[in-house]
Amino acid sequence: MTTLASPDRSIRKGGQAKRHGRGLTGLLLVSAPVMLLGWLIIYPIFNAIGRTLFVKGDAGVRFGFDSYHQFLTDGYSLSNLWLTLWVTAVCAALLMATCLPLALYLRFAKSRVAALVQGLALFPMFVPSVILAYALIRTIGPNGAVDLVLNAVGLPKINSPYLTPWGPIIGLVWDNIPLTTLMLVAGLGGVSDNAVEAARDAGARHFALLRHIILPQIGNAMLVVLSFTVLSIFSAFTLPYVLGPASPEMMGPFMQRTFSQVLDTRMAVTQAVITFIICAGFGAFYVRSIAKNREARR
Amino acid sequence: MAQLSLKNIGKSFDGTDVIRDISLDVEDGELVCLLGPSGSGKSTILRMAGGFETPDRGAILIDGQDVTRIPPEKRPTGMVFQSHALWSHMSVADNIAFGLKLRRMPRREIQEKVAGALELVGLADYGSRRVWQLSGGQQQRVAIARALVLEPKILLLDEPFASLDQHLREHLREELRDIQRRLGITTLFVTHGQDEALALADRIVVLQGGEIEQVASPDQMYRAPETRFVAGFIGSMNFLACDMRGGRSDHAVFQIEASVSDGPVELAIRPEAIVVTPSATSTARVHRTTDYGTHILVDIDLADGTRVKAMCPPATRLATGQPVSLSADRVTVFRGTEKLADVAPVEMREVAHV
C-alpha cells in the first residue's frame, strides 16, 4: 500500500523535464517576434531619442535639449502640433458619433438590411488611402462632382474643404469608420440580449437603455476604440498630405517636409520623438483599457 | 391579482410555424407551468406574453385588456430570465431599484421597496454587493426580487433554475412557490424539467411542436395522461405493444379487458404500477436492480425480449436472472397517439377461466 501511495520520483523527473522542454519551445516561439520588436521598434526609438539629445560638434559629442527647445519655442511647429491634436480630437468625436449608432444598429437589428449596412460600413477598409484621397478631391474638391451637381441645378458652389483642415478630417473619418465600427460591435457583443430585455422589462425606453445599460457596459470598449483611433489618426500621413492645408500642416507631412525639403534631419527626428511621446501616452491608455477589460472578464 | 389570456395565438419564424394556434387562460394567482421538449414553443409563448415577441395571429389579454402590440416596457409583466440577466456594472440594490428609478419614485420609497424585495428573497444584507460577488442561486434571487419589486400583474419565469445544481434548484423552487402563494401573483413558468413542473404548478401545459398536448393539474397529468406523448414525457412509462381481440389484449403478461375495437394497441404502465413477485415458473427474468434508497428500480426482461421497469419497495431483494411474475394495478391503452381506455388488468389465470 505504501509503495503505491508514495510518489514515483523517476516519473516526476520525467514530467519536469517535459515541462522544461515545453517552456523552451515557448521561449523559442516567442523569441522571433520579440527580436523583431527590439530591432525594428525598440532600437529605433532609443536611437532617435539619442540622436536628438546628443550632437556631434567640433568639440566632440555634446548633450542638450536644444532641438526640443527649438520645437517648443517655434510658433509654426507648435501650430502644426495643435492642428494635429485638433484634427485628431474632431475625428475621434465624429467617428464616435458616426460609428456608435451604426454599431448599435448592427448589434441589435434582426433584419436582413443589417447585413447590407454591415457590408457598406466595412467597404472603406478595402479602399487604399491614396485612392480615397483622389476620390474625395474629385467629389468635394473645387469643380468636383458636388459642385457640378449644384451648378446643374443652379445653386452656388460649395466652400470646398479640400486643402483645409476639414479635408483630412473627412478622409480620416471615412477611412476609420470600418475598424471603429468593428471594434464597437465587438464591445457591444458583451452586452447580452437578456440584459437589454431585462431593462426593457423594467420599463427602460431607448434612451434610458443606452444611458443606463449599454454605455456603462461598453465603457472599456469605447476607451479602447478611442485610444486606437487617436493613435492611428495622430500618426496619419497620406490623407493629411494629399487633402490637408500647406500651412499649418499636420505632423506627418511636417516631419516629411522637414526631412526631405528642409534637410534638417535632427529636427525631423525631434518632431518624430514628440509625436511618439504623445502617441505613447494614448498607447498606455489603450493598454490600461485592455487590461481592465481582461480583469472585468475574469 | 390578474388574469392572463392567450387567444388563438400563432407565431412563425422564417415561414416555419413555431406556435400554431394556442389558447390558454391563467387565472388570478394561479401558477401555470409550460412544459415541453426543446423547440416545443414554450419560451416563445412566454416571450410573447412578456412583449418580446409579437404574435402573428391571435391576441394576448391581461385583465381583459388587449396587450398584444404593447412593448415590454409598457406591459404590466415582470420577467425572470434563465441567465439571470443582472447588470454587472450595478450593485444588487441598484439592479432592483432600476425600474423604480425609471418611474421617478421618491428616493425613500425606492429604498424601502428595495429593502422589502431583498428581505422577501432572503438577501436582506446583500444590497451593497456587486452582482458578480454572489453565487448563482443568490443571483437568481436578485433577478426574482428585481421582477417582483415592480409589482407586475403577471410574473413570467423562463427556466429560472436551469443553470443551478439539483439541490439548489429544489430549494429555490420551494422558496419561489412560497413567495408566489404569499403574494398571490399570477405566474407563467417555463421549464423543461417535469419534476419542477409537478412540484410547482397549479396546472401544467404540455406542449409539443407548437401545440398544446394537454392542460391539467400535476396529479391528473401524471395519473391520467390524455395522449401518448404526455404519457411518455411526464415521468417514466413502460409501453408494451400488443393486439386487442374481442375486447381482450393478447399480451403474454399483462392481459386486460377493455371495450376497445380490435387492432394494435400499446399498453402504458407506470413502473410504480407494476407489482413484482418471485415465481419459479415465470419466463420474465430480472435483468438488473438499481437501489435509489427510497425505492428499488428493477429492469425485467420479458420472454418476447421487451424490457420493462418496475419500482419496488426498498426492502425488495431480487437477484439478477431470478424469474418473477408481474401484475399491474393500472394500465392505459393507446392506439397511435390517442388514448382509448384506462383499465385495471385481471390476472392471467382469471382471464383464462372466463
XYZ file of C-alpha atoms in Angstrom:
652
model
C 0.000 0.000 0.000
C 2.806 2.358 0.966
C 4.605 1.703 -2.296
C 1.517 2.580 -4.295
C 0.866 5.761 -2.376
C 4.459 7.068 -2.415
C 5.414 9.361 -5.294
C 7.407 7.850 -8.138
C 10.462 10.091 -8.344
C 11.572 8.942 -11.797
C 8.137 9.809 -13.276
C 8.168 13.177 -11.538
C 11.568 13.952 -13.041
C 10.318 12.963 -16.477
C 7.320 15.257 -16.013
C 9.513 18.192 -15.029
C 11.780 17.569 -17.983
C 8.735 17.575 -20.228
C 7.571 20.833 -18.709
C 11.029 22.351 -19.199
C 11.003 21.211 -22.822
C 7.626 22.850 -23.332
C 8.901 26.051 -21.703
C 11.900 26.132 -24.049
C 9.654 25.648 -27.099
C 7.501 28.528 -25.868
C 10.532 30.789 -25.459
C 11.793 29.856 -28.933
C 8.388 30.595 -30.459
C 8.181 33.990 -28.795
C 11.807 34.922 -29.416
C 11.366 35.736 -33.132
C 8.680 38.440 -32.671
C 10.475 39.791 -29.587
C 13.731 40.149 -31.552
C 11.889 41.820 -34.440
C 10.216 44.179 -31.963
C 13.592 45.025 -30.473
C 15.266 45.529 -33.859
C 12.523 47.428 -35.694
C 10.832 49.357 -32.869
C 12.714 49.492 -29.550
C 16.170 50.170 -31.067
C 14.957 52.942 -33.442
C 13.137 54.637 -30.543
C 16.238 54.815 -28.368
C 18.392 55.635 -31.392
C 16.093 58.539 -32.302
C 15.982 59.859 -28.735
C 19.784 59.612 -28.578
C 20.181 61.482 -31.865
C 18.046 64.350 -30.565
C 19.879 64.591 -27.235
C 23.492 64.067 -28.324
C 25.015 66.275 -31.041
C 28.395 65.746 -32.673
C 30.274 69.052 -32.831
C 33.834 70.274 -33.297
C 34.436 69.869 -29.567
C 33.142 66.282 -29.629
C 29.720 64.864 -28.602
C 27.522 67.336 -26.709
C 24.360 66.596 -24.645
C 21.473 69.063 -24.825
C 17.728 69.681 -25.195
C 18.225 72.450 -27.724
C 16.264 70.723 -30.541
C 13.269 70.238 -28.196
C 13.633 73.846 -27.038
C 13.678 74.943 -30.666
C 10.489 72.962 -31.427
C 8.638 74.179 -28.355
C 9.518 77.831 -28.953
C 8.830 77.807 -32.690
C 5.331 79.145 -33.363
C 4.981 77.294 -36.660
C 5.935 73.907 -35.133
C 3.534 74.457 -32.234
C 0.671 75.454 -34.532
C 1.319 72.239 -36.518
C 1.163 70.229 -33.284
C -2.069 71.958 -32.186
C -3.602 71.403 -35.636
C -2.749 67.708 -35.424
C -4.254 67.450 -31.918
C -7.355 69.375 -33.020
C -7.869 67.220 -36.147
C -7.383 64.087 -34.021
C -9.922 65.227 -31.416
C -12.510 66.232 -34.047
C -12.004 62.955 -35.941
C -12.377 60.907 -32.733
C -15.586 62.757 -31.821
C -17.029 62.418 -35.344
C -16.049 58.745 -35.532
C -17.754 58.007 -32.221
C -20.845 59.948 -33.290
C -20.985 58.079 -36.615
C -19.919 54.605 -35.576
C -21.752 54.155 -32.274
C -25.257 54.382 -33.826
C -24.029 52.178 -36.685
C -22.604 49.592 -34.260
C -25.779 49.674 -32.137
C -27.831 49.044 -35.254
C -25.583 46.189 -36.409
C -25.583 44.605 -32.934
C -29.307 44.731 -32.231
C -31.024 44.800 -35.649
C -32.515 41.465 -36.666
C -33.492 42.435 -40.214
C -31.723 41.451 -43.423
C -30.934 45.117 -44.114
C -28.363 44.889 -41.286
C -26.166 42.607 -43.417
C -26.235 45.158 -46.249
C -25.408 48.011 -43.846
C -22.518 45.962 -42.433
C -21.150 45.409 -45.939
C -21.346 49.141 -46.683
C -19.766 50.051 -43.340
C -16.810 47.753 -43.966
C -16.313 48.834 -47.591
C -13.860 51.729 -46.860
C -11.486 49.177 -45.301
C -10.731 47.835 -48.775
C -10.089 51.223 -50.400
C -6.425 52.400 -50.247
C -5.966 55.833 -48.671
C -4.481 57.373 -51.808
C -7.461 56.244 -53.923
C -9.800 57.600 -51.257
C -7.959 60.941 -51.276
C -8.231 61.170 -55.074
C -11.937 60.254 -54.942
C -12.577 62.944 -52.320
C -10.767 65.567 -54.433
C -12.925 64.579 -57.423
C -16.067 64.726 -55.275
C -15.750 67.643 -52.853
C -12.752 69.421 -54.349
C -13.057 72.607 -56.472
C -15.179 71.831 -59.553
C -15.749 68.321 -58.179
C -18.889 66.204 -58.566
C -20.775 68.087 -55.838
C -20.030 71.446 -57.489
C -21.127 70.094 -60.877
C -24.443 68.854 -59.450
C -25.043 72.145 -57.610
C -24.178 74.091 -60.766
C -26.570 71.928 -62.799
C -29.483 72.826 -60.502
C -28.487 76.482 -60.422
C -27.047 76.571 -56.900
C -23.726 78.185 -55.900
C -20.580 76.074 -55.442
C -19.683 74.686 -52.005
C -16.874 76.131 -49.935
C -14.570 73.155 -50.638
C -12.921 71.516 -47.600
C -10.010 70.468 -49.858
C -6.698 71.897 -48.572
C -8.366 72.988 -45.306
C -8.190 71.027 -42.005
C -11.656 69.620 -42.858
C -10.204 67.810 -45.905
C -8.122 65.318 -43.871
C -10.899 65.177 -41.235
C -13.430 63.947 -43.824
C -10.924 61.486 -45.301
C -9.707 60.156 -41.939
C -13.238 59.711 -40.600
C -14.291 57.852 -43.765
C -11.145 55.716 -43.665
C -11.522 54.798 -39.977
C -15.244 54.001 -39.964
C -14.859 50.230 -40.623
C -12.329 49.473 -37.885
C -14.045 51.704 -35.318
C -17.418 50.121 -36.115
C -15.979 46.607 -35.906
C -14.378 47.320 -32.519
C -17.589 48.850 -31.167
C -19.683 45.920 -32.441
C -17.226 43.566 -30.705
C -17.624 45.582 -27.492
C -21.406 45.509 -27.829
C -21.204 41.717 -28.173
C -20.553 41.710 -24.429
C -23.997 43.184 -23.766
C -26.350 40.206 -23.712
C -29.794 40.306 -25.308
C -31.253 39.251 -21.966
C -29.614 42.204 -20.170
C -31.274 44.553 -22.651
C -34.594 42.719 -22.465
C -34.493 42.780 -18.656
C -34.032 46.560 -18.790
C -36.923 46.939 -21.213
C -38.986 44.730 -18.931
C -38.167 47.096 -16.056
C -39.516 49.984 -18.133
C -36.425 51.376 -19.903
C -37.050 53.020 -23.260
C -34.369 53.528 -25.919
C -32.515 56.459 -24.353
C -32.592 55.024 -20.799
C -31.427 51.706 -22.195
C -28.460 53.350 -23.901
C -27.557 55.569 -20.947
C -28.007 53.179 -18.042
C -27.352 49.724 -19.510
C -25.458 49.750 -22.808
C -22.947 52.608 -22.413
C -21.774 51.617 -18.899
C -21.255 48.050 -20.106
C -19.188 49.065 -23.140
C -17.267 51.846 -21.367
C -13.970 49.975 -21.552
C -14.532 49.001 -25.177
C -15.131 52.671 -26.009
C -11.871 53.646 -24.304
C -10.031 51.040 -26.372
C -11.681 52.340 -29.549
C -10.817 55.952 -28.701
C -7.176 55.158 -27.902
C -6.768 53.075 -31.040
C -8.440 55.675 -33.256
C -6.396 58.534 -31.816
C -3.177 56.555 -32.335
C -3.921 55.871 -35.992
C -5.165 59.396 -36.787
C -2.378 61.237 -34.962
C 0.281 59.446 -36.961
C -1.602 59.534 -40.302
C 0.342 60.742 -43.326
C -1.270 60.095 -46.730
C -4.628 61.813 -46.216
C -3.247 64.890 -44.377
C -0.502 65.136 -47.049
C -2.883 64.964 -50.022
C -6.001 66.654 -48.611
C -4.668 68.889 -45.838
C -3.592 72.533 -45.787
C 0.005 73.579 -46.540
C 0.264 75.822 -43.511
C -0.214 74.964 -40.757
C 0.195 71.279 -41.585
C -0.267 68.067 -39.664
C 2.706 66.375 -38.007
C 3.044 63.610 -40.642
C 3.607 65.911 -43.662
C 5.551 68.346 -41.421
C 8.078 65.644 -40.499
C 8.414 64.501 -44.110
C 8.965 68.055 -45.371
C 11.479 68.874 -42.610
C 13.407 65.738 -43.523
C 13.350 65.827 -47.342
C 12.969 69.530 -48.228
C 14.407 71.456 -45.268
C 17.029 68.690 -44.920
C 17.061 69.164 -41.118
C 17.293 65.502 -40.072
C 17.742 66.239 -36.359
C 14.620 68.440 -36.233
C 12.623 65.825 -38.186
C 13.680 63.199 -35.636
C 12.769 65.595 -32.793
C 9.299 66.055 -34.317
C 9.022 62.256 -34.560
C 10.024 61.802 -30.911
C 7.458 64.403 -29.753
C 4.793 62.680 -31.867
C 5.882 59.338 -30.405
C 5.641 60.632 -26.807
C 2.056 61.851 -27.373
C 1.110 58.569 -29.099
C 2.801 56.572 -26.312
C 0.527 58.389 -23.822
C -2.528 57.200 -25.756
C -0.881 53.785 -26.146
C -0.541 53.484 -22.369
C -4.222 54.419 -22.093
C -5.045 51.694 -24.645
C -3.021 49.029 -22.798
C -4.650 50.045 -19.488
C -8.137 49.740 -21.050
C -7.306 46.286 -22.441
C -6.009 45.153 -19.034
C -9.170 46.499 -17.377
C -11.302 44.619 -19.918
C -9.498 41.374 -19.095
C -9.962 41.948 -15.367
C -13.671 42.605 -15.875
C -13.996 39.382 -17.885
C -12.459 37.410 -15.016
C -54.305 39.912 -8.934
C -54.734 39.498 -12.664
C -55.740 37.128 -15.373
C -53.712 36.314 -18.466
C -55.458 35.080 -21.600
C -53.889 33.864 -24.799
C -56.479 33.754 -27.601
C -55.636 31.656 -30.643
C -52.074 32.962 -30.828
C -49.741 31.839 -33.583
C -46.154 32.693 -34.453
C -43.909 31.835 -37.394
C -40.181 32.345 -37.852
C -38.942 32.331 -41.465
C -42.112 30.651 -42.635
C -41.974 27.876 -40.014
C -44.884 27.728 -37.594
C -43.380 27.753 -34.107
C -46.702 28.319 -32.373
C -49.730 27.051 -34.272
C -52.977 28.048 -32.575
C -52.782 28.221 -28.825
C -55.410 29.421 -26.377
C -54.829 29.435 -22.640
C -56.297 31.196 -19.613
C -54.190 31.686 -16.494
C -56.447 32.576 -13.592
C -55.862 35.076 -10.781
C -52.999 33.935 -8.540
C -52.518 30.728 -10.474
C -49.089 29.264 -11.275
C -49.109 27.587 -14.661
C -46.079 25.699 -15.964
C -45.360 25.450 -19.676
C -43.604 22.131 -20.100
C -42.240 20.581 -23.235
C -39.119 19.414 -25.046
C -36.724 21.838 -26.758
C -38.377 23.501 -29.737
C -41.899 22.951 -28.447
C -42.513 26.711 -28.353
C -42.786 27.217 -24.592
C -40.235 30.054 -24.403
C -41.785 31.739 -27.451
C -45.168 31.774 -25.702
C -43.578 33.294 -22.604
C -41.723 35.911 -24.667
C -44.977 36.804 -26.418
C -46.664 37.197 -23.024
C -43.805 39.497 -21.979
C -43.906 41.535 -25.193
C -40.501 40.444 -26.506
C -42.123 38.719 -29.492
C -45.296 39.775 -31.261
C -47.717 37.029 -32.285
C -48.569 36.843 -35.987
C -52.097 35.787 -35.149
C -54.422 35.977 -32.138
C -54.461 38.219 -29.071
C -52.954 38.431 -25.601
C -55.145 39.875 -22.864
C -54.224 40.902 -19.319
C -57.278 41.516 -17.181
C -59.326 41.681 -20.364
C -57.147 44.440 -21.868
C -55.544 43.661 -25.206
C -51.744 43.992 -24.797
C -50.753 42.156 -27.997
C -48.960 45.156 -29.538
C -47.813 46.802 -26.305
C -43.992 46.778 -25.894
C -42.423 45.143 -22.805
C -41.580 48.483 -21.160
C -45.280 49.383 -21.039
C -46.625 45.930 -20.224
C -47.640 45.011 -16.637
C -45.436 41.916 -16.640
C -42.181 41.040 -14.897
C -39.768 38.546 -16.406
C -37.073 36.405 -14.805
C -34.519 35.078 -17.291
C -32.614 31.804 -17.246
C -29.283 33.666 -17.408
C -30.331 35.979 -14.516
C -29.600 38.960 -16.837
C -28.352 41.096 -13.954
C -26.434 44.256 -14.845
C -22.871 43.678 -13.718
C -21.991 47.392 -13.528
C -24.610 47.942 -10.813
C -24.824 46.826 -7.205
C -27.522 44.378 -6.094
C -29.662 47.230 -4.732
C -29.211 49.280 -7.929
C -30.313 46.310 -10.022
C -33.531 46.071 -8.035
C -34.047 49.835 -7.857
C -33.540 50.402 -11.607
C -37.199 50.077 -12.627
C -38.352 52.158 -9.653
C -35.903 54.954 -10.546
C -37.241 54.987 -14.104
C -40.704 55.501 -12.614
C -39.293 58.528 -10.740
C -40.337 57.291 -7.314
C -39.121 59.240 -4.257
C -35.728 58.016 -3.048
C -37.015 56.950 0.372
C -39.803 54.895 -1.174
C -37.292 53.228 -3.511
C -35.041 52.339 -0.569
C -37.986 50.856 1.337
C -39.167 48.824 -1.629
C -35.661 47.533 -2.414
C -35.152 46.544 1.237
C -38.536 44.795 1.203
C -37.724 42.916 -2.008
C -34.318 41.811 -0.677
C -35.976 40.682 2.556
C -38.536 38.714 0.540
C -35.858 36.696 -1.246
C -33.691 36.279 1.869
C -30.876 38.638 0.833
C -31.506 41.468 3.302
C -27.813 42.309 3.843
C -26.657 41.950 0.243
C -27.817 45.278 -1.224
C -24.380 46.889 -1.436
C -22.653 43.887 -3.037
C -21.747 43.680 -6.709
C -23.664 41.022 -8.598
C -20.517 39.089 -9.514
C -19.828 38.645 -5.807
C -22.955 36.479 -5.481
C -23.426 32.758 -6.120
C -25.668 31.532 -8.954
C -28.557 30.928 -6.564
C -28.217 34.360 -4.982
C -28.088 35.986 -8.415
C -31.305 34.257 -9.381
C -32.941 35.502 -6.166
C -31.881 39.041 -7.060
C -33.435 38.555 -10.505
C -36.687 37.421 -8.863
C -36.588 40.403 -6.470
C -35.968 42.756 -9.414
C -39.041 41.416 -11.196
C -41.253 41.419 -8.085
C -40.336 44.902 -6.810
C -42.218 46.476 -9.731
C -45.378 44.650 -8.571
C -46.206 43.235 -12.006
C -49.649 41.811 -12.645
C -48.110 38.758 -14.285
C -44.799 37.136 -13.325
C -43.036 35.326 -16.169
C -40.183 32.920 -15.478
C -38.094 31.436 -18.283
C -36.387 28.309 -16.923
C -35.036 30.359 -13.997
C -33.353 27.480 -12.210
C -31.948 25.618 -15.225
C -28.361 26.736 -14.612
C -28.364 25.762 -10.929
C -27.442 22.456 -9.317
C -30.153 19.982 -8.317
C -30.100 20.731 -4.581
C -30.239 24.493 -5.022
C -32.911 24.149 -7.693
C -35.186 22.223 -5.336
C -34.564 24.718 -2.540
C -35.233 27.765 -4.727
C -38.381 26.381 -6.290
C -39.839 25.813 -2.827
C -38.970 29.403 -1.938
C -40.464 30.669 -5.186
C -43.656 28.731 -4.559
C -43.923 30.218 -1.057
C -43.365 33.766 -2.365
C -45.838 33.270 -5.207
C -48.517 31.970 -2.807
C -47.839 34.758 -0.303
C -48.147 37.481 -2.957
C -50.881 35.684 -4.894
C -49.259 36.752 -8.153
C -50.396 35.191 -11.424
C -47.389 33.302 -12.770
C -46.401 31.653 -16.030
C -43.356 29.427 -15.610
C -41.418 27.785 -18.421
C -39.449 24.646 -17.692
C -38.271 21.511 -19.411
C -37.983 19.729 -16.066
C -41.016 17.624 -15.386
C -40.167 17.310 -11.675
C -40.083 21.106 -11.448
C -43.476 21.389 -13.144
C -45.018 18.659 -10.992
C -43.675 20.261 -7.794
C -44.597 23.868 -8.581
C -47.615 24.148 -10.802
C -51.300 24.539 -10.126
C -51.723 23.466 -13.731
C -49.297 22.121 -16.294
C -49.484 22.818 -20.020
C -47.588 20.222 -22.019
C -46.522 21.487 -25.430
C -45.194 19.697 -28.465
C -44.428 21.126 -31.897
C -46.070 24.458 -31.044
C -49.353 22.872 -29.962
C -50.896 22.077 -26.607
C -50.954 18.359 -25.893
C -52.751 18.556 -22.553
C -53.635 21.072 -19.837
C -54.192 19.510 -16.428
C -53.273 19.569 -12.762
C -49.946 17.828 -11.930
C -51.852 14.910 -10.392
C -54.057 14.443 -13.444
C -51.186 14.982 -15.832
C -49.206 12.182 -14.187
C -52.005 9.727 -13.500
C -54.323 10.356 -16.427
C -52.269 11.435 -19.463
C -54.528 12.114 -22.431
C -52.028 11.451 -25.232
C -49.208 9.006 -25.786
C -46.725 11.904 -25.902
C -47.774 13.163 -22.458
C -47.698 9.627 -21.073
C -44.134 9.205 -22.258
C -42.951 12.738 -21.480
C -44.159 13.024 -17.871
C -42.408 10.549 -15.593
C -41.288 7.156 -16.849
C -43.663 4.819 -18.598
C -43.462 1.274 -19.986
C -45.044 0.956 -23.429
C -45.914 -2.613 -24.436
C -47.204 -3.334 -27.922
C -49.955 -5.951 -28.377
C -53.292 -6.527 -30.135
C -56.839 -6.223 -28.869
C -59.138 -9.041 -29.992
C -62.755 -9.142 -28.834
C -62.071 -6.658 -26.050
C -59.032 -8.574 -24.691
C -55.341 -7.887 -25.026
C -53.143 -10.710 -26.281
C -50.074 -9.620 -24.289
C -48.372 -12.599 -22.669
C -48.015 -10.882 -19.272
C -50.455 -8.006 -18.993
C -53.842 -9.254 -20.109
C -56.591 -6.717 -19.861
C -60.227 -6.405 -20.781
C -61.420 -3.154 -22.290
C -64.188 -2.095 -24.603
C -61.764 -1.243 -27.379
C -62.120 -2.099 -31.052
C -59.847 -4.836 -32.433
C -56.412 -3.798 -33.640
C -52.899 -2.959 -32.484
C -52.536 -1.002 -29.229
C -49.889 -0.014 -26.710
C -50.309 -0.709 -23.007
C -48.819 2.133 -20.946
C -47.882 1.148 -17.406
C -46.064 3.262 -14.827
C -43.118 1.487 -13.108
C -44.782 2.018 -9.707
C -47.963 0.356 -11.004
C -46.127 -2.917 -11.609
C -46.063 -5.473 -8.792
C -43.106 -7.895 -8.960
C -43.341 -11.267 -7.268
C -40.704 -14.068 -7.342
C -42.086 -17.002 -9.290
C -40.082 -20.063 -10.330
C -42.425 -20.818 -13.274
C -42.386 -17.362 -14.870
C -40.492 -16.615 -18.090
C -39.805 -12.965 -17.089
C -36.371 -12.531 -15.537
C -34.670 -9.799 -13.554
C -32.053 -8.072 -15.714
C -30.754 -5.525 -13.198
C -31.717 -3.842 -9.929
C -30.795 -0.252 -9.023
C -31.130 0.892 -5.440
C -32.192 4.564 -5.215
C -32.587 4.462 -1.423
C -36.274 5.433 -1.449
C -37.106 2.612 -3.885
C -35.530 -0.096 -5.990
C -35.845 0.109 -9.755
C -35.936 -3.322 -11.335
C -35.337 -3.901 -15.059
C -37.104 -7.058 -16.163
C -36.715 -8.894 -19.468
C -39.943 -10.431 -20.771
C -39.964 -13.605 -22.877
C -40.556 -11.592 -26.091
C -37.387 -9.549 -25.452
C -39.183 -6.441 -24.183
C -37.647 -4.829 -21.122
C -39.906 -3.220 -18.511
C -39.067 -1.130 -15.473
C -40.747 -1.735 -12.130
C -40.482 0.343 -8.981
C -40.339 -1.812 -5.865
C -40.202 -1.076 -2.114
C -36.660 -0.593 -0.727
C -36.785 -3.892 1.167
C -37.228 -5.902 -2.056
C -34.445 -8.425 -2.635
C -34.224 -9.735 -6.189
C -31.227 -11.318 -7.867
C -30.169 -10.875 -11.475
C -31.667 -13.660 -13.595
C -34.307 -14.505 -10.987
C -37.681 -15.446 -12.549
C -40.503 -13.113 -11.498
C -44.173 -12.737 -12.256
C -45.656 -9.322 -12.955
C -49.030 -7.688 -12.489
C -50.166 -4.088 -12.872
C -52.786 -2.174 -10.943
C -53.411 0.434 -13.652
C -52.945 0.307 -17.423
C -53.700 2.937 -20.054
C -54.397 1.803 -23.591
C -53.184 3.930 -26.536
C -53.652 3.447 -30.247
C -51.296 5.743 -32.118
C -51.354 8.994 -30.167
C -54.929 8.547 -28.972
C -55.877 7.263 -25.557
C -58.525 4.530 -25.717
C -59.052 3.438 -22.117
C -57.826 3.343 -18.515
C -58.187 -0.149 -17.111
C -57.141 -2.356 -14.248
C -55.910 -5.698 -15.672
C -57.198 -9.045 -14.460
C -54.962 -11.950 -13.543
C -53.911 -14.098 -16.486
C -55.445 -17.157 -14.884
C -58.746 -15.366 -14.333
C -58.866 -14.318 -17.969
C -58.214 -17.912 -18.989
C -61.193 -19.103 -16.896
C -63.639 -16.603 -18.404
